[in-house]
Coordinates of C-alpha atoms in Angstrom, one line a residue:
X1 CA 53.3 -39.0 -51.0
X2 CA 50.2 -37.1 -50.6
X3 CA 48.1 -37.1 -47.5
X4 CA 45.0 -35.3 -49.0
X5 CA 42.8 -38.4 -49.3
X6 CA 43.5 -40.4 -46.4
X7 CA 41.4 -40.9 -43.4
X8 CA 42.1 -38.1 -40.6
X9 CA 43.2 -39.5 -37.2
X10 CA 40.3 -38.7 -34.7
X11 CA 42.7 -35.7 -33.5
X12 CA 42.4 -34.6 -36.7
X13 CA 38.5 -34.3 -37.3
X14 CA 37.0 -31.5 -36.4
X15 CA 34.5 -31.4 -33.5
X16 CA 31.0 -32.6 -33.6
X17 CA 28.3 -29.4 -33.8
X18 CA 26.0 -29.2 -30.5
X19 CA 22.6 -31.1 -31.7
X20 CA 19.7 -29.2 -30.9
X21 CA 16.2 -30.8 -30.8
X22 CA 13.7 -27.9 -31.2
X23 CA 10.3 -29.4 -29.6
X24 CA 7.3 -27.5 -30.4
X25 CA 3.6 -28.0 -30.7
X26 CA 2.2 -30.1 -27.9
X27 CA -1.2 -31.1 -26.3
X28 CA -2.4 -27.5 -25.1
X29 CA -4.6 -25.3 -26.6
X30 CA -1.6 -23.1 -27.2
X31 CA -0.3 -26.0 -30.1
X32 CA -0.4 -23.4 -32.9
X33 CA 1.5 -20.7 -30.7
X34 CA 4.2 -23.1 -30.2
X35 CA 4.7 -23.5 -33.6
X36 CA 5.0 -19.9 -34.7
X37 CA 7.3 -19.5 -32.2
X38 CA 9.5 -22.6 -33.0
X39 CA 9.2 -21.4 -36.7
X40 CA 11.3 -18.3 -35.4
X41 CA 13.7 -19.8 -33.6
X42 CA 14.4 -22.6 -36.4
X43 CA 15.3 -19.3 -38.5
X44 CA 17.4 -18.0 -36.3
X45 CA 19.7 -20.7 -35.3
X46 CA 23.2 -20.6 -36.3
X47 CA 23.5 -23.6 -38.7
X48 CA 27.2 -23.0 -38.8
X49 CA 27.4 -23.2 -35.2
X50 CA 24.8 -26.2 -34.1
X51 CA 23.3 -29.2 -35.8
X52 CA 19.1 -29.2 -35.6
X53 CA 16.2 -31.7 -35.3
X54 CA 12.6 -30.6 -35.3
X55 CA 10.5 -32.7 -33.4
X56 CA 6.6 -31.9 -33.5
X57 CA 4.2 -33.1 -30.6
X58 CA 0.5 -33.5 -32.3
X59 CA -2.0 -32.8 -30.4
X60 CA -2.9 -36.2 -29.3
X61 CA 0.7 -36.1 -27.8
X62 CA 2.6 -38.0 -30.6
X63 CA 6.4 -37.2 -31.1
X64 CA 7.2 -36.9 -35.0
X65 CA 9.7 -35.8 -37.0
X66 CA 9.0 -33.0 -38.9
X67 CA 10.2 -30.9 -42.3
X68 CA 12.6 -28.4 -41.4
X69 CA 10.7 -25.5 -43.0
X70 CA 10.0 -22.6 -40.8
X71 CA 8.5 -20.8 -43.1
X72 CA 5.5 -23.0 -43.1
X73 CA 4.9 -22.3 -39.6
X74 CA 3.0 -19.0 -39.5
X75 CA -0.4 -17.9 -39.0
X76 CA -1.9 -17.5 -42.0
X77 CA -5.3 -15.9 -42.6
X78 CA -6.0 -15.7 -39.0
X79 CA -5.4 -19.3 -38.5
X80 CA -2.5 -21.0 -36.8
X81 CA -0.5 -24.2 -38.0
X82 CA -0.5 -27.6 -36.8
X83 CA 2.2 -30.2 -36.1
X84 CA 0.8 -33.0 -38.3
X85 CA 0.8 -30.5 -41.3
X86 CA 4.7 -30.9 -41.3
X87 CA 4.9 -34.4 -39.6
X88 CA 6.9 -36.8 -42.0
X89 CA 4.8 -39.8 -41.2
X90 CA 1.4 -40.1 -40.2
X91 CA 2.8 -43.0 -38.2
X92 CA 6.3 -42.9 -37.0
X93 CA 7.4 -41.4 -33.7
X94 CA 9.9 -40.2 -32.2
X95 CA 11.4 -41.7 -28.9
X96 CA 13.6 -39.8 -26.6
X97 CA 16.8 -41.7 -24.7
X98 CA 15.6 -43.0 -20.9
X99 CA 19.1 -43.6 -20.1
X100 CA 21.2 -40.9 -18.9
X101 CA 24.5 -42.4 -20.6
X102 CA 22.9 -42.4 -24.0
X103 CA 21.2 -39.0 -25.8
X104 CA 20.4 -41.0 -28.5
X105 CA 17.2 -40.4 -30.4
X106 CA 15.3 -43.3 -32.2
X107 CA 12.8 -42.9 -35.0
X108 CA 10.1 -45.5 -35.0
X109 CA 7.2 -46.7 -37.9
X110 CA 5.5 -50.0 -37.5
X111 CA 6.8 -52.9 -38.8
X112 CA 10.2 -51.2 -39.6
X113 CA 13.9 -51.6 -37.8
X114 CA 13.9 -48.5 -35.4
X115 CA 16.7 -45.8 -36.9
X116 CA 18.9 -44.0 -34.6
X117 CA 18.6 -40.6 -35.3
X118 CA 22.1 -39.5 -33.5
X119 CA 22.5 -38.0 -30.0
X120 CA 20.8 -34.8 -28.8
X121 CA 23.1 -32.7 -26.9
X122 CA 20.4 -30.1 -25.8
X123 CA 16.6 -29.4 -26.5
X124 CA 14.9 -26.4 -27.1
X125 CA 11.3 -26.8 -25.8
X126 CA 9.3 -24.1 -27.7
X127 CA 6.0 -25.2 -25.9
X128 CA 3.2 -23.4 -24.5
X129 CA 0.7 -24.5 -21.3
X130 CA 0.2 -27.6 -20.2
X131 CA 2.0 -31.2 -21.1
X132 CA 5.3 -29.0 -22.0
X133 CA 5.7 -25.4 -20.3
X134 CA 4.6 -27.1 -17.1
X135 CA 7.2 -28.8 -16.0
X136 CA 6.0 -32.4 -17.5
X137 CA 8.6 -32.2 -20.4
X138 CA 11.2 -30.7 -17.9
X139 CA 10.7 -33.9 -16.0
X140 CA 11.2 -36.1 -19.1
X141 CA 14.3 -34.4 -20.0
X142 CA 15.8 -34.6 -16.6
X143 CA 15.0 -38.2 -16.4
X144 CA 16.7 -38.5 -19.9
X145 CA 19.8 -36.3 -18.4
X146 CA 19.5 -34.3 -21.6
X147 CA 20.0 -30.6 -21.0
X148 CA 17.3 -28.2 -21.8
X149 CA 16.7 -24.5 -22.7
X150 CA 14.6 -22.7 -19.8
X151 CA 13.5 -23.3 -15.9
X152 CA 13.5 -26.4 -14.6
X153 CA 10.5 -28.6 -12.8
X154 CA 9.5 -26.6 -10.2
X155 CA 10.1 -23.4 -11.8
X156 CA 7.9 -24.6 -14.7
X157 CA 4.8 -25.8 -12.7
X158 CA 4.9 -22.5 -10.8
X159 CA 5.0 -20.5 -13.8
X160 CA 2.2 -22.3 -15.5
X161 CA -0.3 -22.8 -12.0
X162 CA -1.5 -18.8 -11.5
X163 CA -2.2 -19.6 -8.1
X164 CA 0.8 -21.1 -6.7
X165 CA 2.8 -18.5 -8.3
X166 CA 0.9 -15.8 -6.6
X167 CA 1.5 -17.5 -3.2
X168 CA 5.2 -17.8 -4.1
X169 CA 5.3 -14.1 -5.0
X170 CA 3.3 -13.1 -1.9
X171 CA 5.9 -15.0 0.4
X172 CA 8.9 -13.0 -1.1
X173 CA 7.0 -10.0 -0.4
X174 CA 6.5 -9.3 -4.2
X175 CA 3.3 -6.7 -4.3
X176 CA 0.3 -9.2 -6.0
X177 CA -3.3 -7.8 -7.0
X178 CA -6.4 -9.5 -5.3
X179 CA -7.4 -12.6 -6.8
X180 CA -9.6 -15.6 -5.4
X181 CA -9.3 -19.6 -6.8
X182 CA -11.8 -22.0 -7.4
X183 CA -10.6 -25.2 -7.7
X184 CA -12.1 -28.4 -9.4
X185 CA -13.5 -30.0 -6.4
X186 CA -15.0 -27.0 -5.0
X187 CA -17.1 -26.2 -8.1
X188 CA -18.1 -30.1 -9.0
X189 CA -19.5 -30.7 -5.1
X190 CA -21.3 -27.3 -4.8
X191 CA -21.6 -24.9 -7.7
X192 CA -23.8 -21.9 -5.5
X193 CA -21.2 -22.1 -2.7
X194 CA -18.2 -21.5 -5.4
X195 CA -20.4 -18.8 -7.4
X196 CA -21.2 -16.9 -4.0
X197 CA -17.1 -16.8 -3.4
X198 CA -16.9 -15.1 -6.7
X199 CA -19.9 -12.8 -6.0
X200 CA -19.0 -11.7 -2.4
X201 CA -15.2 -11.0 -3.8
X202 CA -16.8 -9.0 -6.2
X203 CA -18.7 -7.0 -3.7
X204 CA -15.3 -6.4 -2.1
X205 CA -13.5 -5.2 -4.9
X206 CA -16.1 -4.3 -7.5
X207 CA -16.6 -5.2 -11.3
X208 CA -15.2 -5.8 -13.8
X209 CA -13.8 -8.9 -12.8
X210 CA -11.4 -11.5 -14.9
X211 CA -12.1 -14.9 -15.0
X212 CA -8.7 -16.9 -16.0
X213 CA -7.9 -20.7 -16.4
X214 CA -5.2 -21.1 -13.9
X215 CA -3.2 -23.2 -16.1
X216 CA -3.2 -21.9 -19.4
X217 CA -1.3 -19.0 -21.4
X218 CA -1.3 -16.9 -24.5
X219 CA -4.6 -15.2 -23.0
X220 CA -6.6 -17.8 -23.8
X221 CA -10.1 -18.8 -22.2
X222 CA -9.7 -15.2 -20.2
X223 CA -12.8 -13.5 -20.1
X224 CA -13.5 -9.9 -18.7
X225 CA -17.1 -10.1 -16.9
X226 CA -18.6 -6.6 -16.4
X227 CA -21.4 -7.9 -14.2
X228 CA -22.9 -10.9 -12.5
X229 CA -25.2 -11.9 -15.6
X230 CA -21.9 -12.8 -17.6
X231 CA -20.1 -14.7 -14.7
X232 CA -21.5 -17.9 -15.8
X233 CA -20.3 -17.7 -19.5
X234 CA -16.9 -16.8 -18.1
X235 CA -16.9 -19.5 -15.9
X236 CA -17.5 -22.2 -18.8
X237 CA -15.1 -20.4 -21.0
X238 CA -12.3 -20.8 -18.2
X239 CA -13.2 -24.5 -17.3
X240 CA -13.1 -25.4 -21.3
X241 CA -9.2 -24.9 -21.1
X242 CA -8.7 -26.0 -17.0
X243 CA -11.1 -27.1 -14.2
X244 CA -9.1 -24.8 -11.8
X245 CA -9.9 -21.1 -12.4
X246 CA -8.8 -17.5 -10.4
X247 CA -11.0 -14.6 -10.5
X248 CA -9.0 -11.4 -10.4
X249 CA -9.9 -7.9 -9.6
X250 CA -9.2 -5.4 -12.4
X251 CA -6.3 -3.3 -11.7
X252 CA -6.5 0.2 -13.3
X253 CA -3.3 1.5 -14.4
X254 CA -0.5 0.5 -17.4
X255 CA 0.3 -2.7 -18.4
X256 CA 4.5 -2.8 -18.3
X257 CA 6.7 -6.0 -19.6
X258 CA 10.2 -6.9 -18.8
X259 CA 12.1 -9.6 -19.9
X260 CA 15.1 -11.5 -17.9
X261 CA 17.8 -13.5 -19.2
X262 CA 20.4 -15.8 -17.8
X263 CA 24.0 -14.5 -18.3
X264 CA 27.1 -16.0 -17.2
X265 CA 26.8 -14.2 -14.2
X266 CA 23.4 -14.5 -13.4
X267 CA 20.0 -13.2 -14.5
X268 CA 19.3 -9.4 -15.9
X269 CA 16.7 -7.3 -16.7
X270 CA 16.0 -5.9 -20.2
X271 CA 14.6 -2.4 -20.9
X272 CA 10.7 -2.8 -20.3
X273 CA 7.9 -2.4 -22.4
X274 CA 4.2 -1.1 -22.3
X275 CA 1.4 -2.6 -23.9
X276 CA -0.9 0.3 -24.8
X277 CA -4.8 0.3 -24.5
X278 CA -5.7 -1.8 -27.6
X279 CA -8.2 0.2 -29.7
X280 CA -10.2 -2.5 -31.1
X281 CA -10.2 -5.0 -28.0
X282 CA -11.7 -4.6 -24.8
X283 CA -8.4 -5.7 -23.2
X284 CA -5.0 -7.5 -24.1
X285 CA -6.6 -10.6 -25.5
X286 CA -5.4 -13.7 -27.6
X287 CA -6.4 -11.8 -30.8
X288 CA -4.7 -8.8 -29.9
X289 CA -1.5 -10.6 -29.1
X290 CA -1.1 -12.8 -32.2
X291 CA -3.8 -12.0 -34.9
X292 CA -4.3 -8.5 -34.9
X293 CA -0.4 -8.0 -33.4
X294 CA -0.9 -4.9 -31.4
X295 CA 2.5 -3.4 -31.3
X296 CA 4.0 -2.3 -27.8
X297 CA 6.4 0.5 -27.0
X298 CA 9.6 -0.5 -26.7
X299 CA 11.3 1.0 -24.1
X300 CA 8.3 2.2 -21.9
X301 CA 7.8 5.7 -21.5
X302 CA 8.9 5.5 -17.9
X303 CA 11.0 7.4 -15.6
X304 CA 14.4 6.1 -14.6
X305 CA 13.1 5.6 -11.4
X306 CA 10.3 3.4 -12.4
X307 CA 12.5 1.5 -15.1
X308 CA 15.0 0.9 -12.3
X309 CA 12.0 -0.7 -10.0
X310 CA 10.5 -2.9 -12.6
X311 CA 13.7 -4.4 -13.6
X312 CA 14.6 -5.0 -10.3
X313 CA 11.5 -6.6 -9.6
X314 CA 11.4 -8.8 -12.6
X315 CA 14.6 -10.1 -11.7
X316 CA 13.6 -11.0 -7.7
X317 CA 10.3 -12.5 -9.3
X318 CA 12.8 -14.9 -11.4
X319 CA 15.0 -16.1 -8.2
X320 CA 11.6 -16.1 -6.0
X321 CA 10.4 -18.8 -8.3
X322 CA 13.7 -20.4 -9.0
X323 CA 13.7 -19.9 -12.7
X324 CA 16.7 -20.6 -15.1
X325 CA 17.5 -19.0 -18.8
X326 CA 14.6 -16.5 -19.5
X327 CA 11.4 -15.1 -18.3
X328 CA 9.1 -12.2 -19.0
X329 CA 7.3 -10.5 -16.1
X330 CA 4.2 -8.7 -16.6
X331 CA 3.2 -5.9 -14.2
X332 CA 0.4 -3.5 -13.8
X333 CA 1.8 0.3 -12.6
X334 CA -1.1 1.2 -10.9
X335 CA -2.6 4.8 -10.8
X336 CA -1.1 5.7 -7.3
X337 CA 2.5 4.8 -8.9
X338 CA 2.9 1.1 -7.3
X339 CA 3.8 -2.3 -9.4
X340 CA 2.3 -4.9 -8.7
X341 CA 3.1 -8.4 -10.6
X342 CA 0.4 -10.0 -12.7
X343 CA 2.4 -13.3 -13.7
X344 CA 5.7 -14.5 -14.9
X345 CA 6.0 -16.4 -18.3
X346 CA 8.9 -19.1 -18.2
X347 CA 8.5 -20.1 -21.9
X348 CA 7.1 -16.6 -23.5
X349 CA 6.5 -16.0 -27.1
X350 CA 9.4 -16.1 -29.1
X351 CA 8.7 -14.5 -32.4
X352 CA 10.5 -11.5 -33.9
X353 CA 7.8 -9.1 -33.3
X354 CA 6.9 -10.9 -29.5
X355 CA 7.5 -8.5 -26.8
X356 CA 10.6 -10.8 -25.4
X357 CA 12.8 -10.5 -28.2
X358 CA 11.9 -6.9 -28.8
X359 CA 12.8 -6.0 -25.3
X360 CA 16.2 -7.8 -25.6
X361 CA 16.9 -6.2 -28.9
X362 CA 16.3 -2.6 -27.4
X363 CA 18.7 -3.8 -24.6
X364 CA 21.3 -4.5 -27.2
X365 CA 21.3 -8.3 -28.0
X366 CA 19.4 -9.2 -31.0
X367 CA 17.4 -11.9 -31.6
X368 CA 20.1 -14.6 -33.2
X369 CA 22.3 -13.7 -30.2
X370 CA 19.4 -13.9 -28.1
X371 CA 18.6 -17.6 -29.2
X372 CA 22.3 -18.7 -29.0
X373 CA 22.6 -16.9 -25.5
X374 CA 19.7 -19.1 -24.1
X375 CA 21.3 -22.6 -26.1
X376 CA 24.8 -21.7 -24.4
X377 CA 23.1 -21.2 -20.9
X378 CA 21.3 -25.0 -21.2
X379 CA 24.8 -26.5 -22.5
X380 CA 26.4 -24.7 -19.2
X381 CA 23.7 -26.6 -17.1
X382 CA 23.7 -29.9 -15.8
X383 CA 20.4 -32.0 -15.3
X384 CA 19.4 -33.0 -11.6
X385 CA 19.7 -31.2 -8.6
X386 CA 21.5 -27.9 -9.2

């Protein structure tokens, strides 16, 4: 008698593939860039190894099921995409589990019985900026007991807030450039005193200065200010994205980046890259990064000693902020030959043309393997204190 069509026993059934929820979009000003990043990851995930569930977060914060169509998640005609364009419903929402013993995701629409979408084994949060990269989503996933790619709550928050990032680096002895912070209450109570604080800083370090939102990324809201006449406009531009802002002194030198990736035996640094001067832009701003796609030099033309130094510093920055998974560390190589760390990014741009994947490609880790390593690192970790 043939057993070919008989039901298989549990022992005979093939193991279930790990299910990866790729979460993207979000409420920050980096919504569109998050989608571009997620589209590249969706294309790269090995579907023979993982099941994939694409989940978008609208600009208003609604979690939605989206079409698994990464080709629609690209910059077209200098315009970034939007989650609403891929949402399967204008009203339905995705609900994450709140019980660590249950990882089942539920989809609910008004007037309909909620539908179970199955368990999620790991979340790949391709979110940039506040409400996603800053520890808020990571805290939600910790409460849910769902493993996720990237740094935990503390490191994500530190990596998002440029003030506290610099404070952490200084406490660990890492070289940081001159800066001054203007906090919301300080500006709102007495603008003239806060402005004088900046003018005094300029008197000490000279013009030009850079005015930046404290908790934004992708070079959004940053203005290079050549003299006092442009200061108020730059402050207004930064405060559109964050009521807390920084003012940094200009560091003359070369822009060097280095990727850090968590391997089984700990974090390792990639070969570094250099961002050359941008001919059509005053500095490496949002359009230079994402619209005009200014190419970097990979690997960076550095001496062996300089390469070793920046790789060491990148791993030290990763450890100083208690990061996990991945980090892109950005440096200036100043005219006197010193590396100064500018910032880390705990969820860097992740398209194949982004600097982080390019650096790892040059180090011997191609894009699909990079995505797989990040998922595997997340699956190895537990949630909670670690």
